[in-house]
CSV table of C-alpha atoms and ligand atoms in Angstrom, one decimal:
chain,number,residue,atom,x,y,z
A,1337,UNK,CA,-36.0,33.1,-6.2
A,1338,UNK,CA,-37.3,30.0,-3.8
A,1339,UNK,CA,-34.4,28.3,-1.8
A,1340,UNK,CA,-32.4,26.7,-4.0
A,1341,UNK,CA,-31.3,23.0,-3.0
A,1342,UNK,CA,-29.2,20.5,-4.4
A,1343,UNK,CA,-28.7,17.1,-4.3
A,1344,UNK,CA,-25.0,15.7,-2.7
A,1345,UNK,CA,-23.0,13.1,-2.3
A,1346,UNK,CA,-22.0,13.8,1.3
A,1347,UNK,CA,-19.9,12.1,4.4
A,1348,UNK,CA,-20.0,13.0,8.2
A,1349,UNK,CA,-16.6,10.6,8.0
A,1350,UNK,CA,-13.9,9.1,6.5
A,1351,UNK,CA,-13.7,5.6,5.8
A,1352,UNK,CA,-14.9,3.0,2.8
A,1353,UNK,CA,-16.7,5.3,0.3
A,1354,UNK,CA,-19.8,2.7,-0.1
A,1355,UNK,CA,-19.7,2.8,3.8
A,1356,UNK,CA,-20.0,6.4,4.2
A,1357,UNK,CA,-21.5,8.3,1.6
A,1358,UNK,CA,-25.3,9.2,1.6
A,1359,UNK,CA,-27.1,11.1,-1.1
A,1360,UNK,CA,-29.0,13.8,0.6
A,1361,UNK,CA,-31.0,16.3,-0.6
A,1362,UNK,CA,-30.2,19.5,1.4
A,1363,UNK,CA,-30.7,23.6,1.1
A,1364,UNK,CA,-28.5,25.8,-0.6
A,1365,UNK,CA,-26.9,29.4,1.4
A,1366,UNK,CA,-28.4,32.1,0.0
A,1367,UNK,CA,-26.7,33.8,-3.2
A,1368,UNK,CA,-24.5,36.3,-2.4
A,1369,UNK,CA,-23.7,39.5,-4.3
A,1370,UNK,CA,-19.8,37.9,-4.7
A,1371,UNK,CA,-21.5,34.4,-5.7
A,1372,UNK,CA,-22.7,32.4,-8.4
A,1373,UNK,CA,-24.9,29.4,-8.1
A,1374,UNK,CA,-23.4,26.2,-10.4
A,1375,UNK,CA,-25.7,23.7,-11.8
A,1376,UNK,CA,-23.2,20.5,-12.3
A,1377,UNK,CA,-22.9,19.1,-15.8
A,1378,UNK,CA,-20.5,16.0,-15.0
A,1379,UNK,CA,-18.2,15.1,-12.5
A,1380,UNK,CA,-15.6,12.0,-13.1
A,1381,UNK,CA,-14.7,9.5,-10.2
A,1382,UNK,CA,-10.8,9.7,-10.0
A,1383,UNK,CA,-8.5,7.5,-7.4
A,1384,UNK,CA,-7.7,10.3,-5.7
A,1385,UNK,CA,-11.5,10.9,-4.6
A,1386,UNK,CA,-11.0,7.3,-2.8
A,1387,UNK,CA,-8.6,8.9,-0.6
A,1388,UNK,CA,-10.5,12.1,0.1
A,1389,UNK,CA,-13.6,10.0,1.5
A,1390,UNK,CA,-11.5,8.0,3.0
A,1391,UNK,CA,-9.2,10.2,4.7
A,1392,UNK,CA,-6.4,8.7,3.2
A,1393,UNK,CA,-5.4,12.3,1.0
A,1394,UNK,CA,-2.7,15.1,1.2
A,1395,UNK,CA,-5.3,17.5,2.1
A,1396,UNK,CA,-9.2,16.8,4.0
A,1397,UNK,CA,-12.3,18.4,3.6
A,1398,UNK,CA,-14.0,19.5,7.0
A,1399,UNK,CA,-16.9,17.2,7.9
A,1400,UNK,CA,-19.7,16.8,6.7
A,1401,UNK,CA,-18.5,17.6,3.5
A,1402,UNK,CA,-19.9,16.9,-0.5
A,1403,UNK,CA,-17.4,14.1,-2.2
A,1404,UNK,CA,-15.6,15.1,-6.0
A,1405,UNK,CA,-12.7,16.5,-6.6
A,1406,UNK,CA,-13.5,18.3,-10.0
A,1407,UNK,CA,-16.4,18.8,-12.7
A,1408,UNK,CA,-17.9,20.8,-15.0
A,1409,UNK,CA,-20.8,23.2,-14.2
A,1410,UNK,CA,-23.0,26.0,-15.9
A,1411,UNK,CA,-23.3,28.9,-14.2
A,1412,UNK,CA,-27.2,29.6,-13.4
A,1413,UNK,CA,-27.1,32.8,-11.6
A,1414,UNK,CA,-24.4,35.3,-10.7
A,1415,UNK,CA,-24.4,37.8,-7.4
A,1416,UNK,CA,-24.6,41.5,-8.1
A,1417,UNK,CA,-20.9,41.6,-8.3
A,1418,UNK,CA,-20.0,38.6,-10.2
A,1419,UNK,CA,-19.0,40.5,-13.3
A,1420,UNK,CA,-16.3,38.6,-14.8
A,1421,UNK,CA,-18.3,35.6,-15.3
A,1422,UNK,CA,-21.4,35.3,-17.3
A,1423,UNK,CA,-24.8,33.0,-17.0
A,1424,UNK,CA,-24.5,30.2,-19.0
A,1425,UNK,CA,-21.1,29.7,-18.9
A,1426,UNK,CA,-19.4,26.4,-18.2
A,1427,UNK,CA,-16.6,26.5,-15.1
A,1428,UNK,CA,-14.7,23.9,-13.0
A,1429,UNK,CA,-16.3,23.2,-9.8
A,1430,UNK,CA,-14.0,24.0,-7.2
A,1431,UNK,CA,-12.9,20.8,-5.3
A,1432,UNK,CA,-13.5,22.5,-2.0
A,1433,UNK,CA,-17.4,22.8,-2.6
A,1434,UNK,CA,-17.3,19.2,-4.0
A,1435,UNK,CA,-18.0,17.9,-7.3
A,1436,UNK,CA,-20.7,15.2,-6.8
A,1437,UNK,CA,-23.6,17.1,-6.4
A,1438,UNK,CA,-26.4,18.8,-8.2
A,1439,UNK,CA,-26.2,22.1,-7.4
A,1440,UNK,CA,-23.5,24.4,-5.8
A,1441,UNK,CA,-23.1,28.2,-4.7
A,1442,UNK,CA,-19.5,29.2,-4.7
A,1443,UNK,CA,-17.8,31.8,-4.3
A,1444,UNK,CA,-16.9,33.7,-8.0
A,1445,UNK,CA,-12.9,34.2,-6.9
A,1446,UNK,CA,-12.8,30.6,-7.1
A,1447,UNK,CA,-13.9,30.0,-10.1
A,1448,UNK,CA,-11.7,29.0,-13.5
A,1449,UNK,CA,-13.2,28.9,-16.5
A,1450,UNK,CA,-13.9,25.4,-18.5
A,1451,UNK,CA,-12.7,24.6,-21.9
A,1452,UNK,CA,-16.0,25.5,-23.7
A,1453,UNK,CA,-14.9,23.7,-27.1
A,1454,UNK,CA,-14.3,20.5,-25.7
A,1455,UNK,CA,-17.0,17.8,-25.0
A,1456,UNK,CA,-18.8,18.2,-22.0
A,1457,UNK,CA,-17.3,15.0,-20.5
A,1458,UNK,CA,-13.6,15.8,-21.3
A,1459,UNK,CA,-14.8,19.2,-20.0
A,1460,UNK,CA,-15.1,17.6,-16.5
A,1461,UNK,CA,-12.5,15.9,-16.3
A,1462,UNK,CA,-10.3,19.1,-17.5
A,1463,UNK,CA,-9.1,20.3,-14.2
A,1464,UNK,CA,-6.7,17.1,-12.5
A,1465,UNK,CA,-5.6,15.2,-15.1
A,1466,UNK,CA,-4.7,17.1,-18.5
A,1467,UNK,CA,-2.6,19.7,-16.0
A,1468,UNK,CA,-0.8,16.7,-14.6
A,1469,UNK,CA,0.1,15.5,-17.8
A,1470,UNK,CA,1.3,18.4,-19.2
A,1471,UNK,CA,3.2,19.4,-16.0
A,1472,UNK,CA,4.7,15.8,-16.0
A,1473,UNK,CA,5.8,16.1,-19.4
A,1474,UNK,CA,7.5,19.4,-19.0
A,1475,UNK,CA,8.4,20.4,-15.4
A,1476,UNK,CA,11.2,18.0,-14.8
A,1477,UNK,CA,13.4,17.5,-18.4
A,1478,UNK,CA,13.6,19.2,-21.5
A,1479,UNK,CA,12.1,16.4,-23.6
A,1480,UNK,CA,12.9,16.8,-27.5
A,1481,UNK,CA,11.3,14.5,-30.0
A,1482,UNK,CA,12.8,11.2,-30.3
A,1483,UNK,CA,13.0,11.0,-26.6
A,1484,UNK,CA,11.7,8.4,-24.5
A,1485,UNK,CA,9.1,8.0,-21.2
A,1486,UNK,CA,8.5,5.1,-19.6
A,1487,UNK,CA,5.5,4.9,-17.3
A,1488,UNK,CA,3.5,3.0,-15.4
A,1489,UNK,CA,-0.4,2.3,-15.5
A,1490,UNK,CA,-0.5,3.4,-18.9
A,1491,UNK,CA,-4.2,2.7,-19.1
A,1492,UNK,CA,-5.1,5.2,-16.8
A,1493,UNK,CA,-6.8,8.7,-17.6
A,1494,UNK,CA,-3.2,10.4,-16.8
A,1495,UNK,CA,-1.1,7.5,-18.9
A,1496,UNK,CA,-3.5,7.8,-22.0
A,1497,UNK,CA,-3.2,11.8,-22.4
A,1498,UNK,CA,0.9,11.5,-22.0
A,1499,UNK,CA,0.2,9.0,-25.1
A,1500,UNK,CA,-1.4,11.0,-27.1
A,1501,UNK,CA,0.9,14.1,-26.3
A,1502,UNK,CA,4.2,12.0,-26.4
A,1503,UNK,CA,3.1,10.8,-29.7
A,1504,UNK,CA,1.9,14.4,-31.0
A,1505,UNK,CA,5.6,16.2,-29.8
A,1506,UNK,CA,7.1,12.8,-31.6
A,1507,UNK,CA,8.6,12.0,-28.1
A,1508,UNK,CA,8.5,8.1,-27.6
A,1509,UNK,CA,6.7,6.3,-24.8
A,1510,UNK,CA,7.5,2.5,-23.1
A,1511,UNK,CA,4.1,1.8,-21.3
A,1512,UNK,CA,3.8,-0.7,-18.6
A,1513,UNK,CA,0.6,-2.3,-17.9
A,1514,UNK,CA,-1.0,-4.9,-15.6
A,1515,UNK,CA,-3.1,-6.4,-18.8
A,1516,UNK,CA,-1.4,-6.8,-22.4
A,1517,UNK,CA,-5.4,-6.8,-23.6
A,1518,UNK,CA,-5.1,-2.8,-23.5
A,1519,UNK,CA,-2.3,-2.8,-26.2
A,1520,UNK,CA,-4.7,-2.0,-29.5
A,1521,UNK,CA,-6.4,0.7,-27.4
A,1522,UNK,CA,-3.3,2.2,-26.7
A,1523,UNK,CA,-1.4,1.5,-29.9
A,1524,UNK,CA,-4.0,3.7,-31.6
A,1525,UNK,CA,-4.0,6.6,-29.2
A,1526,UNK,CA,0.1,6.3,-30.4
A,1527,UNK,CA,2.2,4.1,-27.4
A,1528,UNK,CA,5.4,3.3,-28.7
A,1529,UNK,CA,5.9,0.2,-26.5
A,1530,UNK,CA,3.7,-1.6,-24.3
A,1531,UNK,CA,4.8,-3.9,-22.0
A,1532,UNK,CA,3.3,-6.4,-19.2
A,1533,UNK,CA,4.5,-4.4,-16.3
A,1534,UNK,CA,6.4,-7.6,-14.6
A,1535,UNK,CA,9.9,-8.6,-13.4
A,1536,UNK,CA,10.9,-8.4,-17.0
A,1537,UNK,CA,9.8,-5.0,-18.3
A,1538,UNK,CA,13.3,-3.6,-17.6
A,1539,UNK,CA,14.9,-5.9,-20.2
A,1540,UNK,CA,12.3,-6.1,-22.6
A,1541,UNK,CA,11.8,-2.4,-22.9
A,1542,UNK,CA,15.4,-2.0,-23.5
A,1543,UNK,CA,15.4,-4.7,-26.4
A,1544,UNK,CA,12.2,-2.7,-27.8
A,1545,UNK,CA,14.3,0.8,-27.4
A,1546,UNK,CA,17.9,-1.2,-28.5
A,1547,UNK,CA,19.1,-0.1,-25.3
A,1548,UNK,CA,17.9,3.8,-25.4
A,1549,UNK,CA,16.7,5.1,-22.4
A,1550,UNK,CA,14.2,7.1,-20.5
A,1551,UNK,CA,14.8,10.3,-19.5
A,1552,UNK,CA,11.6,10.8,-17.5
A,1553,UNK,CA,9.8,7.9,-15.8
A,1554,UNK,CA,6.3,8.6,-14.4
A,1555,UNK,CA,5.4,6.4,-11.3
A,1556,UNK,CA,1.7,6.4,-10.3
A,1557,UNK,CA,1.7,2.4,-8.7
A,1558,UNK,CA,4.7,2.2,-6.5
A,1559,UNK,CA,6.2,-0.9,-5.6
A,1560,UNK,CA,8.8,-3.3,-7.2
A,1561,UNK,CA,6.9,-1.3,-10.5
A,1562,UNK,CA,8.6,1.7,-9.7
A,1563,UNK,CA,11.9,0.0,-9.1
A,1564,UNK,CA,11.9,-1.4,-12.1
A,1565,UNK,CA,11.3,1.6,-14.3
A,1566,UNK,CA,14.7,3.4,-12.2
A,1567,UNK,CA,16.7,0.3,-14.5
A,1568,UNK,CA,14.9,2.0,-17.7
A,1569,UNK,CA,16.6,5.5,-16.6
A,1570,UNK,CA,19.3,6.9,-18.4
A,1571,UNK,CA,21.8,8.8,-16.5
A,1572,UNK,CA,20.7,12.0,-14.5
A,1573,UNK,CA,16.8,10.7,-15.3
A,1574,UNK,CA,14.3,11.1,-13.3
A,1575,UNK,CA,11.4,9.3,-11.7
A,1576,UNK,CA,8.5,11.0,-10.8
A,1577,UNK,CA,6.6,9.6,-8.7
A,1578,UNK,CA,2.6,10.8,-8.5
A,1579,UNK,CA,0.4,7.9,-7.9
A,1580,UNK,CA,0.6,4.9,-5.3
A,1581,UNK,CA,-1.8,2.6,-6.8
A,1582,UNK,CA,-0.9,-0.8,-5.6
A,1583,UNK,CA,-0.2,0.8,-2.1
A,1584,UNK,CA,3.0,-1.1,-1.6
A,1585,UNK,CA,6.0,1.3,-0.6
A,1586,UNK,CA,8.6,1.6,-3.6
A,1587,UNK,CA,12.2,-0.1,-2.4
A,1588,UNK,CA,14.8,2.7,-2.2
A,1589,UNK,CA,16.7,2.2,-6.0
A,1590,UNK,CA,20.2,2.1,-4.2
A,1591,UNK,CA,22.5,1.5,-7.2
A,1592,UNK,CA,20.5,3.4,-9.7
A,1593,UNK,CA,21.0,6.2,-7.1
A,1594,UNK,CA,24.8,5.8,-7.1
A,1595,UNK,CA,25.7,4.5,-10.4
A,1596,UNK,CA,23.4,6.4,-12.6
A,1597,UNK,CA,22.8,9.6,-10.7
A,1598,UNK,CA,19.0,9.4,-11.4
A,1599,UNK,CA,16.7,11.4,-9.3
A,1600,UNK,CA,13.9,11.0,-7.4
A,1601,UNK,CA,10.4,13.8,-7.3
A,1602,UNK,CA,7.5,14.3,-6.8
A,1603,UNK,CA,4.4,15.6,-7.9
A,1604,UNK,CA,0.7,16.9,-6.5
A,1605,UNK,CA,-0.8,19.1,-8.9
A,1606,UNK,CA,-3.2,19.9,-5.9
A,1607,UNK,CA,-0.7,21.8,-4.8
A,1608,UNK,CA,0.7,23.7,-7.7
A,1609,UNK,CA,-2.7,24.9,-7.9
A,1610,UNK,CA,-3.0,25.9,-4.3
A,1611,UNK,CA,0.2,27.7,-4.9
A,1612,UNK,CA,-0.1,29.4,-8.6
A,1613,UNK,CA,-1.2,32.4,-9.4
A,1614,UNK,CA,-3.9,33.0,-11.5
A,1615,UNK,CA,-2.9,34.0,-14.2
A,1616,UNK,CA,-0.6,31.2,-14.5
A,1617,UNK,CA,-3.1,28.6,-14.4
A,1618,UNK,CA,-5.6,30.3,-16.9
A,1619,UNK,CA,-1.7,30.7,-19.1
A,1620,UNK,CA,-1.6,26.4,-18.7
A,1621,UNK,CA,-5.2,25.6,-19.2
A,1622,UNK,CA,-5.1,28.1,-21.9
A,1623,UNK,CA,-1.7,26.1,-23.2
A,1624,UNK,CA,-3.2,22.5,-22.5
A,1625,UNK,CA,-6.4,22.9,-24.1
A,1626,UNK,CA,-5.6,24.1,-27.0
A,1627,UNK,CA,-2.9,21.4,-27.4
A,1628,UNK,CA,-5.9,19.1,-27.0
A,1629,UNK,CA,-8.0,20.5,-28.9
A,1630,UNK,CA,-6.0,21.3,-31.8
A,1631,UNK,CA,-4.5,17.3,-32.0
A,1632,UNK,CA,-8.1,15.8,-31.0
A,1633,UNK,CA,-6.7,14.6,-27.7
A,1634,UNK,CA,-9.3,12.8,-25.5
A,1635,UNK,CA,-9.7,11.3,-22.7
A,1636,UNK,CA,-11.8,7.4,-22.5
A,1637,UNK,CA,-15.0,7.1,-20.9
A,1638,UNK,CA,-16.2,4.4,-19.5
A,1639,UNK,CA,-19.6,4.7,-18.8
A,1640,UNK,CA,-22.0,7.7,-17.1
A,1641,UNK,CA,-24.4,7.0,-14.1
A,1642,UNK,CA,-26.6,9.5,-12.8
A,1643,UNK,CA,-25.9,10.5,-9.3
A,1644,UNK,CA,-28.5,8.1,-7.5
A,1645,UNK,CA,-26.4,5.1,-9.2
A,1646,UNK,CA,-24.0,6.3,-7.1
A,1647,UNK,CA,-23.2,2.6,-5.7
A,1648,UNK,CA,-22.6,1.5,-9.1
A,1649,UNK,CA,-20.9,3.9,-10.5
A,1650,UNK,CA,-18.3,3.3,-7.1
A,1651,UNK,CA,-18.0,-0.2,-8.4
A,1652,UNK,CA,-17.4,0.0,-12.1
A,1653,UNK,CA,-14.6,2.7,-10.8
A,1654,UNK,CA,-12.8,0.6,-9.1
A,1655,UNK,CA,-13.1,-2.1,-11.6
A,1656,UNK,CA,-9.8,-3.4,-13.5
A,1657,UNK,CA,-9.4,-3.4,-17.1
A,1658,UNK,CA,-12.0,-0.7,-17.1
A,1659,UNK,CA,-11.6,1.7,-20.4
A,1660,UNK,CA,-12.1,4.5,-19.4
A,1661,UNK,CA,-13.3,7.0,-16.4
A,1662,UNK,CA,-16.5,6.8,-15.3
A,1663,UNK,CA,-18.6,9.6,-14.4
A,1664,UNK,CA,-21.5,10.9,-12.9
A,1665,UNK,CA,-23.8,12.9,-15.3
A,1666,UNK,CA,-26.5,15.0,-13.9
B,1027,NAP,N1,-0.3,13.6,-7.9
B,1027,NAP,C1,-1.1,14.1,-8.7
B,1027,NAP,O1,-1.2,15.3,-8.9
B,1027,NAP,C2,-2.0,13.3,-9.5
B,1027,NAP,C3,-2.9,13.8,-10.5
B,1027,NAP,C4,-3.7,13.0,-11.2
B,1027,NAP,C5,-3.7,11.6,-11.0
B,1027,NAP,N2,-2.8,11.1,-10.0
B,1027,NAP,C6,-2.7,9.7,-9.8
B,1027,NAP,O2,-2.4,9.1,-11.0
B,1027,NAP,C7,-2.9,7.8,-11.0
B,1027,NAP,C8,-3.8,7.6,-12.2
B,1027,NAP,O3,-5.0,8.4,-12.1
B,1027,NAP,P1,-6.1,8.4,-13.2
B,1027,NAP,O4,-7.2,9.3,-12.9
B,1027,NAP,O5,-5.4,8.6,-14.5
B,1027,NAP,O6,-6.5,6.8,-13.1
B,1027,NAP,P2,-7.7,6.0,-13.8
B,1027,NAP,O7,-8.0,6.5,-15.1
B,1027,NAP,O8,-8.8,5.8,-12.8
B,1027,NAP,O9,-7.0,4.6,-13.9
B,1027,NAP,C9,-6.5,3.8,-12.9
B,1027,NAP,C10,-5.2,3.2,-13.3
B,1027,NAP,O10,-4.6,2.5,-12.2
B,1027,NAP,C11,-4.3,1.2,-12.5
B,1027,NAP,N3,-4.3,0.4,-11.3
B,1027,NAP,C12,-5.4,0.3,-10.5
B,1027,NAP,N4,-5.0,-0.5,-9.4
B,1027,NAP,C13,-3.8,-0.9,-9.6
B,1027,NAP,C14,-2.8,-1.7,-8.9
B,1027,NAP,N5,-3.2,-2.3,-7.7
B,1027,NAP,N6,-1.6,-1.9,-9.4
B,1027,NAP,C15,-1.3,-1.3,-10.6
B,1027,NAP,N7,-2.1,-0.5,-11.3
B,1027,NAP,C16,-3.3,-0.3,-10.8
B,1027,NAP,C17,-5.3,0.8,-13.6
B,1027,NAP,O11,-4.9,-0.3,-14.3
B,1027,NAP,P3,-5.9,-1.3,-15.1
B,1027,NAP,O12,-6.3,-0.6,-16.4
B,1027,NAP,O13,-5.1,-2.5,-15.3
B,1027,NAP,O14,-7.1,-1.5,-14.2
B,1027,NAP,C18,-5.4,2.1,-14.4
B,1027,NAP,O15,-4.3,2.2,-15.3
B,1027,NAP,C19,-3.7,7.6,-9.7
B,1027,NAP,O16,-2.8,7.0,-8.8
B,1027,NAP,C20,-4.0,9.0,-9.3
B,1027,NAP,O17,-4.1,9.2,-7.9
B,1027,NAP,C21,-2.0,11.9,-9.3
């Protein structure tokens, strides 16, 4: 077969995405027999693909490297030894050979097979956020229905999918937003309450409740935000803290620390996948996706951009008030 290239995303270094990113067009390593060569479906652009150009992220790619975190990807060819896998099948792209890009040839120990019975979009955007979700929801309290989350940018990827599985496990959900315009959206994917995410969400999400209160509270802004979900704590709650999206440090929740014993974690489900076995992540995808798939759980989109409106598709990421993710579609 001739050289196989593929078209990338790439950076030499870290800094403003529009400022370092080139699309190159560049040759492919030869496949080898413990290989398979990945022609990308669809890749999404997440926040936390901001901090890997820009060097801002818990862990860096070696320069020059291909930008995206995660997407979907058919396999085209396999080595001679690729044997668990199968041409024409659909797997994640492993963020270390990068997402945004035409073409990839990977290693086959790295792969993880992709839900093949959801759409090709929620497909690629399968392997960050559902698991974070999920892992949110379950990891730090034993949520029963008729129990309450609060969280923060609830109009994001990761705050619609707690939503729609809050409202499918009958567990209630007090969502804080920047823009009270999202509230239809939401209200049909199932929120329970949704709040303008100010000074007085505390107090208004407790009239809403009648003075019930969270047991988790899921932080992905930071700030005075996050502060003011620790008042919307019950006692021994906790607040998870997985996003920084306004950048601003959160102010250390003193009395909520002494008076209600609440708890402060974290989470980087980056790292639980560095650190899981195998067969544990095929057990949650396995878990998640048919929990999706079963209650029709989806995740917006925005818009799709081919690769070489790469500039534009930047821009509408970063956009507020945008509905959805937006991703690149090759
Ligand atoms: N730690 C982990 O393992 C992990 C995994 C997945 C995601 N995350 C984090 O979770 C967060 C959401 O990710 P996503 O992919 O779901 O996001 P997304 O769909 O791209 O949405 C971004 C969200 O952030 C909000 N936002 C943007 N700038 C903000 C600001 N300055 N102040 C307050 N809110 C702001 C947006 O609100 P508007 O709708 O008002 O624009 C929107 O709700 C990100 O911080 C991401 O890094 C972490």
């Amino acid at each position: 077969m001739a050289m196989q290239k593929t078209t990338a995303l790439r950076h030499a270094s870290f800094g403003k995405p529009a400022e370092v990113l080139t699309l190159e067009t560049i040759e492919l390593p030869e496949l080898k027999p413990e290989q398979a060569l990945l022609k990308v479906l669809a890749a999404p652009i997440n926040p936390a693909d901001f901090g890997r150009v820009g060097g801002t992220y818990g862990e860096l790619a070696e320069l020059p490297a291909t930008a995206g975190l995660e997407g979907v990807a058919e396999i085209l060819e396999l080595g001679s030894e690729g044997t668990r896998f199968r041409v024409g099948q659909k797997i994640f792209v492993p963020s270390s050979v990068g997402s945004w890009q035409s073409h990839a040839v990977v290693d086959c120990q790295t792969l993880f097979p992709a839900p093949e019975k959801l759409p090709m979009e929620q497909a690629a955007m399968g392997w960050v956020n559902p698991a974070t979700a999920w892992k949110l929801m379950h990891d730090f309290a034993k949520l029963q229905a008729g129990d309450i989350i609060v969280q923060n940018a609830a109009t994001s990827a990761v705050g619609k999918l707690v939503i729609q599985i809050a409202s499918h496990l009958g567990i209630k959900t007090v969502n804080l937003v920047r823009n009270l315009d999202a509230t239809p959206a939401l209200k049909k994917l199932g929120a329970g309450v949704v709040l303008v995410d100010d000074r007085d969400a505390a107090k208004a999400a407790l009239e809403a409740t009648n003075g019930k209160k969270a047991k988790i509270a899921l932080n992905s802004v930071g700030g005075s935000s996050a502060l003011g979900m620790c008042k919307i704590l019950a006692d021994g709650g906790t607040l998870i803290t997985f996003g920084g999206m306004d950048r601003e440090p959160a102010p250390f929740p003193t009395r909520y620390l002494i008076f209600n014993d609440i708890r402060l974690r974290g989470f980087w489900v980056s790292k639980w996948y560095a650190t899981a076995a195998r067969e544990d992540i095929l057990a949650l995808h396995n878990e998640v996706f048919t929990f999706m798939e079963n209650a029709k759980i989806r995740v917006d989109v925005a818009a799709t951009y081919p690769l070489e409106d790469w500039q534009k598709a930047l821009k509408h990421a970063n956009q507020s008030g945008k509905s959805g993710k937006v991703l690149f579609k090759f």
